[in-house]
Backbone as a ProteinNet text record, in pm:
[ID]
protein_1_A
[PRIMARY]
MSNKTAAALGTGLLLVGLLIGRASANDGGTSAPKPKPEQTTSSGLDPKSYPRTKAGAVTAAAAYDDVIVRAVFMTPEERRKVVNLISNDAMRDQILKDEEGAAAALGKVNGPKVLRRAPLGYRVPTFTKDFAKVEFWQAAVGGQPGVDEGVISGFITKTVELGWERGAWRLAGNPTGKDGPSPEPNNLEASNRIVAEARTFEELDHVAR
[TERTIARY]
-524.2	-631.2	-609.4	-690.4	-701.2	-727.3	-682.4	-740.9	-852.6	-938.5	-1071.4	-1135.8	-1093	-1081.7	-1055.8	-926	-874.9	-1009.7	-1024.6	-1123.4	-1236.9	-1297.4	-1451.8	-1404.3	-1287.8	-1234.3	-1240.8	-1190.3	-1161.1	-1257.6	-1412.1	-1496.2	-1480.4	-1423.8	-1322.7	-1172.6	-1096.9	-972.2	-970.6	-1043.1	-1034.2	-974.2	-1049.2	-1041.3	-926.1	-938.7	-784	-635.1	-699.7	-551.4	-554.9	-629.7	-615.8	-547.5	-600.7	-565.3	-382.1	-332.4	-213.1	-166.4	-194.3	-102.5	-137	-96.9	-167.1	-166.3	-104.9	-80.2	-198	-298.2	-435.7	-510.8	-482.1	-557.4	-537.2	-388.1	-384.1	-444.4	-439.3	-545.5	-492.2	-420.7	-395.3	-285.2	-235.7	-133.4	-115.2	-282.1	-280	-183.3	-125.5	-14.3	-43	16.6	-49.4	76.6	38.2	114.6	217.7	366.9	464.1	463.4	426.9	405.3	573.2	546.7	687.7	667.7	788.8	758	678.6	601.9	572.7	598	629.1	688.9	581.7	501.7	351.6	315.3	243.6	175.3	29	13.8	-178.3	-222.8	-308	-426.4	-328.3	-256.5	-172.7	-68	-12.6	91	239.4	333.9	458.2	578.3	622.5	708.8	860.9	884.1	1009.2	1011	840	869.8	874.9	928.4	975.6	1126.5	1202.2	1327	1371.1	1535.4	1614.8	1643.9	1560.8	1565.2	1488.5	1498.2	1421.9	1276	1301.6	1128.8	1081.4	1137.9	1052.1	1056	1112.8	1071.5	967.5	932.4	837.3	648.1	706.4	603.7	582.8	669.8	655.2	572.7	632.3	597.8	438.7	383.4	267.1	147.5	230.1	105.8	122.5	192.4	218.6	124.1	126.4	50.7	-93.6	-173.2	-257.8	-299.9	-246	-272.6	-238.6	-216.3	-205.8	-290.7	-390	-470.3	-637.1	-611.2	-729.9	-734.9	-603.9	-595.9	-686.1	-741.4	-825.1	-945.5	-984.3	-1114.6	-1092.3	-974.3	-948.7	-1000.8	-992.9	-990.4	-872.8	-855	-732.1	-641.4	-650.5	-557.7	-519.7	-614.6	-552.2	-478.9	-493.9	-406.3	-267	-282.7	-184	-59.2	-123.4	-37.9	20.2	-63.1	-54.5	77.6	90.3	151.3	307.6	281	406.7	482.5	402.7	459.3	536.3	500.2	541.3	627.3	645.6	748.3	864.5	950.7	1043.9	1078.7	1152.4	1174	1148.9	1227.4	1233.5	1099.6	1027.8	896.5	773.7	777.6	638.2	565.7	616.8	518.6	432.6	496	447.7	357	402.2	274.9	157.5	154.4	66.6	-23.9	77.1	-19.6	-128.1	-69.5	-100.2	-235.7	-245.6	-327.2	-449.2	-384.6	-524.7	-578.8	-532.2	-617.7	-705.2	-669.8	-703.3	-850.7	-833.1	-939	-1046.5	-1010.3	-1086.5	-1138.8	-1064.3	-1162.2	-1269.6	-1238.1	-1314	-1433.7	-1441.8	-1539.7	-1637.9	-1608.9	-1700.2	-1783.9	-1752.8	-1831.2	-1917.2	-2052.2	-2145.9	-2195	-2271.7	-2310.3	-2217.6	-2282.6	-2188.3	-2093.9	-1944.9	-1891.2	-1762.5	-1698.8	-1619.2	-1494	-1374.6	-1211	-1153.9	-1135	-1020.1	-942.8	-858.2	-757.7	-615.6	-583.2	-552.1	-418.3	-297.7	-181.9	-190.6	-132.4	-144.9	3.8	109	252.4	341.5	461.7	578.9	670.2	782.9	933.8	995.8	1125.8	1210.8	1296.8	1316	1372.1	1499.4	1519.7	1639	1634.3	1735	1721.2	1875.8	1889.7	2038.4	1982.7	2059.3	2035.7	1956.4	1973.8	1912.8	1817.9	1779	1657	1625.9	1506.5	1434.1	1323.1	1297.6	1208.4	1107	978.4	907	795.3	755.9	665.5	558.5	439.6	323.1	225.7	204.2	82	-25.9	-148.4	-284.9	-390.4	-499.7	-647.4	-710.7	-763.7	-872	-984	-1076	-1206.2	-1218	-1313.3	-1329.1	-1454.3	-1493.4	-1598	-1721.1	-1836.3	-1977.1	-2067.1	-2173.5	-2259.6	-2330.4	-2379.6	-2418.6	-2343.2	-2233.7	-2167.5	-2053.7	-2007.4	-1941.7	-1996.5	-1865.6	-1911.8	-1961.9	-1964.8	-2005.7	-1862.3	-1923.6	-1804	-1736.5	-1615.9	-1533.3	-1410.8	-1321.7	-1198.4	-1086.8	-1008.4	-839.7	-730.4	-618.7	-528.9	-399.9	-312.8	-246.2	-96.5	31.8	147.8	143.4	175	224.9	362	408	580.2	569	659.8	649.9	784.3	874.2	966	993.2	1128.2	1155.9	1274.6	1321.2	1417.1	1422.6	1543.4	1587.4	1605.1	1509.7	1550.6	1486.1	1540	1455	1467.7	1548.4	1530.4	1428.9	1371.9	1261.3	1249.9	1193.4	1135.7	1059.6	1072.1	948.1	961.8	850.4	788.5	878.4	950.6	1029.2	947.1	815.6	757	577.2	499.2	382.9	381.6	302.5	322.3	251	342.1	259.5	253.5	168	157.2	103.4	85.3	73.1	-32.2	-73.8	-148.8	-139.5	-192.6	-120.4	-32.9	41.7	-33.9	-135.3	-247.5	-395	-436.4	-493	-512	-612.2	-628.4	-693.8	-752.8	-891.4	-938.3	-960.4	-923.5	-924.8	-822.3	-682.9	-599.6	-467	-434.7	-320.2	-189.8	-154	-24.8	-51.7	-160.9	-159.7	-164.8	-215.4	-177.1	-34.3	15.6	166.2	233.2	179.2	296.3	249.7	140.6	77.8	177.4	139.7	233.7	386.1	427.6	587.5	611.4	497.4	495.3	492.3	374.8	334.3	444.7	535.8	681.8	764.4	758	902	797.4	698	639.2	618.2	688.4	655.5	526.4	466.3	367.4	394.9	301.6	321.9	235.9	359.3	311.9	354.9	433.9	482.8	473.4	494.9	447.4	582.7	645.4	812	814.8	823.5	827	969.5
842.9	906	1088.9	1180.1	1322.4	1350.2	1479.2	1527.1	1519.1	1510.4	1505.5	1361.9	1272.2	1173.3	1087.7	1149.5	1149.7	1176.8	1318.4	1370.2	1263.8	1237.1	1161.1	1038.6	957.1	859.8	877.6	951.9	995.7	998	1015.4	1074.2	1192.4	1289.9	1401.9	1360.8	1329.3	1284.9	1144.5	1079	945.2	816.4	814.4	674.7	714.6	828.8	819.8	789.8	852.4	815.4	705.9	618.9	462.7	397	438.2	397.8	437.6	562	626.5	640.4	622.4	672.3	724	731.6	792.3	927.3	1002.2	1152.2	1240.1	1203.5	1274	1235.7	1114.8	1035.9	1091.5	1134.2	1150.6	1216	1189.3	1242	1378.6	1410.7	1577.5	1542.9	1472.6	1461.4	1430.6	1336	1265.7	1178.3	1176.8	1084.1	910.1	838.4	714.3	630	535.7	457.1	399.6	411.2	336.3	163.1	98	-51.6	-89.4	-211.5	-289.4	-382.1	-421.8	-492.5	-632.3	-722.1	-825.2	-935.8	-1056.6	-1178.2	-1254.7	-1261.6	-1341.6	-1284.8	-1384.2	-1359.7	-1314.4	-1253.5	-1201.8	-1214	-1263.5	-1303	-1403.3	-1475.6	-1564.4	-1483.4	-1401.2	-1309	-1331.4	-1374.1	-1406.7	-1353	-1228.1	-1183.9	-1239.8	-1338	-1438.1	-1528	-1540.2	-1661.3	-1559.7	-1478.7	-1412	-1430.7	-1449.2	-1468.6	-1338.9	-1375	-1239.9	-1201.9	-1191.3	-1157.7	-1102.7	-1055.4	-948.1	-1022.7	-1133.1	-1170.2	-1204.4	-1206.9	-1205	-1064.5	-963.4	-823.2	-783.5	-840.3	-787.5	-867	-1005.5	-1053.1	-985.4	-966.1	-907.2	-759.8	-702.8	-567.2	-597.7	-655.9	-724.1	-718.3	-839.2	-854.7	-708	-664	-555.3	-447.2	-417.9	-296.3	-343.4	-449.5	-510.7	-510.6	-533.5	-550.3	-425.5	-333.2	-209.9	-130.4	-121.1	-80.2	-155	-301.3	-344.2	-322.8	-268.3	-270.9	-141.7	-60.1	35.6	-12.9	-140.1	-212.6	-309.2	-284.2	-390.6	-325.3	-407.6	-366.1	-289.7	-188.3	-157	-224.6	-310.8	-414.6	-505.8	-537.1	-645.9	-533.5	-398.8	-325.6	-298.7	-258.5	-282.8	-377.4	-474.4	-635.2	-638.4	-587.3	-599.8	-514.2	-377.9	-259.9	-325.8	-374.5	-394.2	-495	-633	-727.9	-676.7	-602.3	-572.9	-453.6	-369.4	-252.7	-251.2	-153.1	-149	-88.5	-65.9	-32.8	140.5	223.7	348.2	440.6	326.2	390.8	317.7	226.5	169.6	280.8	361.5	449.9	561.5	586.4	678.8	629.6	487.8	395.2	381.6	341.2	321.6	461.4	564.3	687.7	710.1	697.3	698	609.6	470.4	380.2	407.7	460.6	496.9	616	720.7	840.1	810.8	755.9	673.7	592.8	545.8	439.8	528.8	633.5	716.4	800.6	849.9	934.5	822.3	688.5	611.2	581.1	585.4	526.4	650.9	800.9	860.7	875.5	821.2	781.8	672.2	744.2	632	559.9	476.6	403.5	340.1	262.5	183.8	236.2	147.1	231.3	61.6	128.6	22.4	86.5	-10.8	42.6	-115.3	-117.3	-239.9	-185.8	-281.6	-239.2	-365.1	-360.6	-516.4	-456	-530.3	-501.4	-561.2	-464	-499.9	-535.5	-510.1	-547.7	-455.2	-476.5	-446.8	-391.3	-314.1	-317	-288.9	-289.7	-284.6	-192	-77.7	37.8	41.4	-33.7	-34.2	-168	-273.9	-334.2	-386.6	-424.7	-445.7	-555.2	-599	-727.4	-652.9	-518.4	-446.5	-344.2	-323.3	-236.8	-279.8	-228	-261	-218.7	-127.7	19.3	-106.4	-123.3	-210.5	-77.5	-113.9	-31.2	-103.7	-49.5	-177.1	-58.2	-103.7	-11.8	-92.6	-49.2	-78.8	-43.6	-92.5	-62	-39.9	31.1	80.4	113.7	75.2	121.9	155.1	277.9	359.1	418.2	453.3	568.6	533.3	600.1	553.6	624.7	548.5	571.5	723.5	794.5	929.6	1049.4	1018.2	1102.1	1120.9	1276.3	1333.1	1240.6	1169.9	1119.5	955.7	943	801.7	681.2	578.9	480.7	482	521.9	524.6	460.5	463.3	409.7	480.5	421.5	484.8	388.9	449	435.2	459.4	375.2	433.9	357.6	425.3	380.8	407.2	267.4	250.4	239.7	289.1	266	219.6	85.6	39.2	18.7	72	90.3	-31.2	-137.7	-218.3	-202.3	-265.1	-259.6	-407.6	-452.7	-626.6	-574.7	-632.3	-609.5	-698.3	-741.2	-884.7	-996.5	-1013.9	-1153.5	-1138.3	-1046.3	-1037.3	-900.7	-912.6	-762.6	-698.6	-560.6	-497.7	-354.9	-312.4	-142.2	-53.5	17.8	122.9	269.3	250	360.4	325.9	394.6	370.9	363.9	305.1	321	441.3	478.9	602.1	587.7	704.4	658.6	791.3	785.2	861.7	844.9	931	907	802	699.9	682.1	562.2	468.2	532.9	482.4	584.9	594.2	560.9	462.8	431.3	576.6	628.9	732.1	684.1	640.7	554.7	696.4	636.2	753.2	837.4	779.7	909.2	827.4	832.4	744.9	788.5	929.1	971.6	903.4	918.5	837.8	681.7	645.1	498	474.4	506	497	499	613.8	631.6	541.6	521.1	366	241.6	215.3	94.6	106.2	196.7	247	175.1	250.4	264.6	136	37.9	-92	-150.9	-183.8	-238.3	-257.4	-105.5	-146.2	-226.7	-228.3	-332.8	-483.6	-594.5	-699.5	-768.2	-853.8	-904.9	-997	-955.3	-1035	-1164.1	-1306.9	-1403.4	-1488.4	-1449.8	-1537.1	-1486.1	-1621.3	-1601.3	-1645.8	-1585.3	-1633	-1652.1	-1777.2	-1814.2	-1879.5
-1165.7	-1142.6	-1143	-1201.8	-1207.7	-1037.7	-1029.4	-878.8	-863.5	-994.9	-976.9	-913	-973.8	-964	-812.1	-779	-652.6	-566.5	-582.6	-458.2	-452.4	-546.7	-551.4	-477.7	-493.2	-444.9	-291.3	-262.8	-128.8	-12.3	-36.1	9.9	127.7	70.9	118	99.2	186.9	156.5	184.8	276.3	288.5	239	129.5	71.7	-45.2	-91.6	-164.1	-81.8	53.8	135.9	149.3	150.1	180.4	59.8	-55.9	-215.1	-232.9	-191	-231.6	-120.9	10.4	87.5	197	326.7	465.7	511.8	399.2	434.4	434.4	340.6	344.4	470.8	505.4	654	752.6	777.7	931.9	1026.6	1131.4	1252.3	1282.2	1230.7	1303.8	1383.7	1431.9	1512.8	1663.3	1687.5	1811.4	1802.8	1923.5	1956.5	2017.2	1943.2	1958.7	2003.3	2128.5	2221.6	2139.6	2172.7	2134.8	2160.2	2063.4	2064.2	2062.3	2130.6	2126	1976.3	1931.6	1802.6	1864.4	1786.1	1826.6	1724.7	1744.1	1635.9	1662.6	1695.5	1635.4	1502.3	1431.4	1304.3	1336.9	1231.6	1228.2	1067.6	1094	993.1	896.6	911.9	858.3	804.5	829.8	767	861.3	756.4	816.9	756.2	795.5	713.1	701.6	780.3	786.8	667.5	598.9	491	350.2	364.3	233	246.2	143.7	126.7	108.1	163.9	131.1	-44.8	-122	-268.4	-306.4	-439.3	-503.4	-500.6	-531.8	-578.3	-426	-313.5	-212.6	-142.8	-184.2	-157.2	-233.6	-350.2	-410.6	-385.9	-313.4	-258.2	-132.1	-49.5	62.3	37.1	-45.4	-74.2	-115.5	-197.6	-228.2	-84.1	-28.2	105.9	190.2	201.6	295.2	235.7	98	66.9	100.4	102.1	82.7	237	350.2	467.5	516.9	492.9	512.4	489.1	337.2	312.9	393	422	485.6	664.3	679.3	873.7	914.7	852.5	892.8	938.1	882.4	874.9	1033	1072.8	1156.5	1289.8	1443.4	1561.2	1565.1	1668.3	1734.1	1764	1823	1864.3	1733	1641.9	1540.6	1446.6	1415.7	1345.8	1446.5	1528.2	1634	1602	1620.9	1587.3	1427.6	1335.2	1222.4	1214.5	1267.5	1221.6	1257	1392.4	1490.2	1417.6	1372.3	1258.8	1157.6	1076.4	909.4	911.9	1039	1013.3	1061.3	1023.2	1083.2	1200.1	1307	1430	1417.9	1298.9	1305.5	1244.2	1191.1	1112.1	1198.4	1277	1328.3	1402.8	1482	1543.6	1435	1333.7	1226.2	1160.5	1111	1018.2	1110.9	1253.3	1349.7	1384.5	1371.1	1390.7	1266.4	1169.1	1025.2	1043.6	1025.7	1049.6	1129	1249.9	1357.8	1295.8	1266.6	1218.1	1090.4	978.6	879.9	941.1	999.3	1062.4	1143	1256.2	1258.3	1186	1064.1	994	929	893.3	801	900.8	1052.7	1143.3	1119.7	1084.8	1075.5	930.2	822.1	725.8	725.8	733	725.5	597.6	620.9	485.7	379.7	296.6	181.7	156.9	100.8	51.1	11.7	-70	-152.2	-178	-162	-146	-243.6	-332.6	-362	-474.3	-479.8	-604.1	-630.6	-735	-778.4	-867.8	-831.2	-907.1	-1040.3	-1141.7	-1283.1	-1327.6	-1246.3	-1266.1	-1185.9	-1158.9	-1075.1	-1141.5	-1049	-1135.7	-973.5	-989.9	-838.6	-870.8	-869.2	-880.6	-851	-690.8	-619.3	-542.3	-550	-457.8	-403.7	-254	-191.4	-56	-33.6	32.2	190.6	186.6	322.7	278.7	181.1	119.7	-20.6	-14	-142.2	-171.2	-300.7	-311.2	-426.3	-423.3	-513.2	-558.9	-686.6	-773.9	-801.2	-802.7	-813.8	-933.7	-1026.2	-1089.9	-1062.1	-1038.1	-975.8	-1047.9	-1051.7	-1096.4	-959.1	-961.7	-831.8	-848.9	-744.1	-731.4	-606.3	-586.6	-474.6	-466.6	-335.6	-361.9	-257.7	-277.3	-202.2	-265.9	-285.4	-348.9	-297.4	-409.6	-359.5	-304.3	-276.9	-249.5	-318.8	-400.5	-457.2	-608	-684.7	-808.5	-813.5	-656.3	-652.8	-616.8	-685.7	-675.2	-830.2	-839.2	-966.1	-985.7	-1061.7	-1116	-1122.8	-1136.1	-1158	-1181.3	-1205.4	-1191.6	-1142.1	-1093.7	-953.7	-942.6	-914.5	-889.3	-779.1	-681.1	-533.1	-520.8	-458.1	-408.7	-258.5	-243.4	-98.3	-111.8	16.7	60.2	211.2	141.2	279.5	316.5	427.5	474.9	566.6	553.5	613.5	763.6	851.3	971.4	1032.1	1169.7	1287.6	1169.8	1095.7	1027.2	885.5	893	756.7	689.3	569.1	504.2	597.9	617.2	715	630.9	688.4	589.7	644.1	555.9	594.4	610.9	584.2	567.2	497.9	537	472	336	260.4	128.2	24.4	-38.7	-132.4	-264.8	-332.6	-431.2	-539	-651.6	-743.6	-865	-952.2	-1055.1	-1158.8	-1253.3	-1419.8	-1361.6	-1468.5	-1623.6	-1644.4	-1685.7	-1698.7	-1874.3	-1927	-2037	-2088.7	-2195.3	-2233.2	-2376.9	-2389.8	-2528.1	-2637.3	-2739.4	-2869.9	-2842.4	-2786.5	-2790	-2808	-2945.4	-2991.5	-2931.2	-2886.5	-2826.8	-2681.6	-2623.5	-2480	-2472.4	-2601.6	-2605.9	-2581.7	-2716.4	-2734	-2586	-2497.4	-2381.2	-2244.6	-2259.5	-2158.4	-2203.4	-2322.5	-2379.7	-2352.9	-2326.4	-2311.9	-2175.8	-2119.9	-1935.5	-1873.5	-1957.1	-1880.3	-1941.3	-2053.4	-2060.6	-1984.4	-1864.2	-1754.8	-1637.2	-1642.6	-1523.1	-1572.8	-1471.4	-1479.3	-1431.9	-1519.3	-1452	-1301.9	-1200.2	-1098.9	-1100.8	-1115.4	-1135	-1050.3	-938.5	-853.5	-732.7	-621.2	-503.9	-437.2	-365.5	-328.1	-177.6	-166	-10.6	40.8
[MASK]
+++++++++++++++++++++++++++++++++++++++++++++++++++++++++++++++++++++++++++++++++++++++++++++++++++++++++++++++++++++++++++++++++++++++++++++++++++++++++++++++++++++++++++++++++++++++++++++++++++++++++++++++++

């Protein structure tokens, strides 16, 4: 997504913050209470169901990215439980702070809005038994009718970092993102570029348990 596209998706900066990371949706420094780790599952999510393998890390990363995006629509208690469950000890407070800030900002946006994205592929630049970095190529749709450019679409690359802690893969920070790779119709150079880039991503066609 271009900067123009990102701005439109953001309804300000909010929705783009949800799509590509929480830095833009921060609440400006309001301190959140420090939660203690909770080992109960939330919304059927069980970090210990993802094995200590590359496939397990990919599946965990996809699940965590999905629930982190949806967490802003949850109640404060549900959101806190989810963040406690999937985050590592070092980054839990920051992830919760970011989520609370995004939720507070979203609560100020009235009217119907949409925020959806789907993975087109993944790659794993780094993997050890204790750390994994997973990148997802995603198609995204977001916005609000009548605000800026309304509801529009784009492509992003999302990065999710995980650490092995408390017997499971846990988020080692809020997922972050960047533009593209994005198709450009009737542009041979851009088409060649996106084909080459797309080949670096594998299809997300497995669920590791």
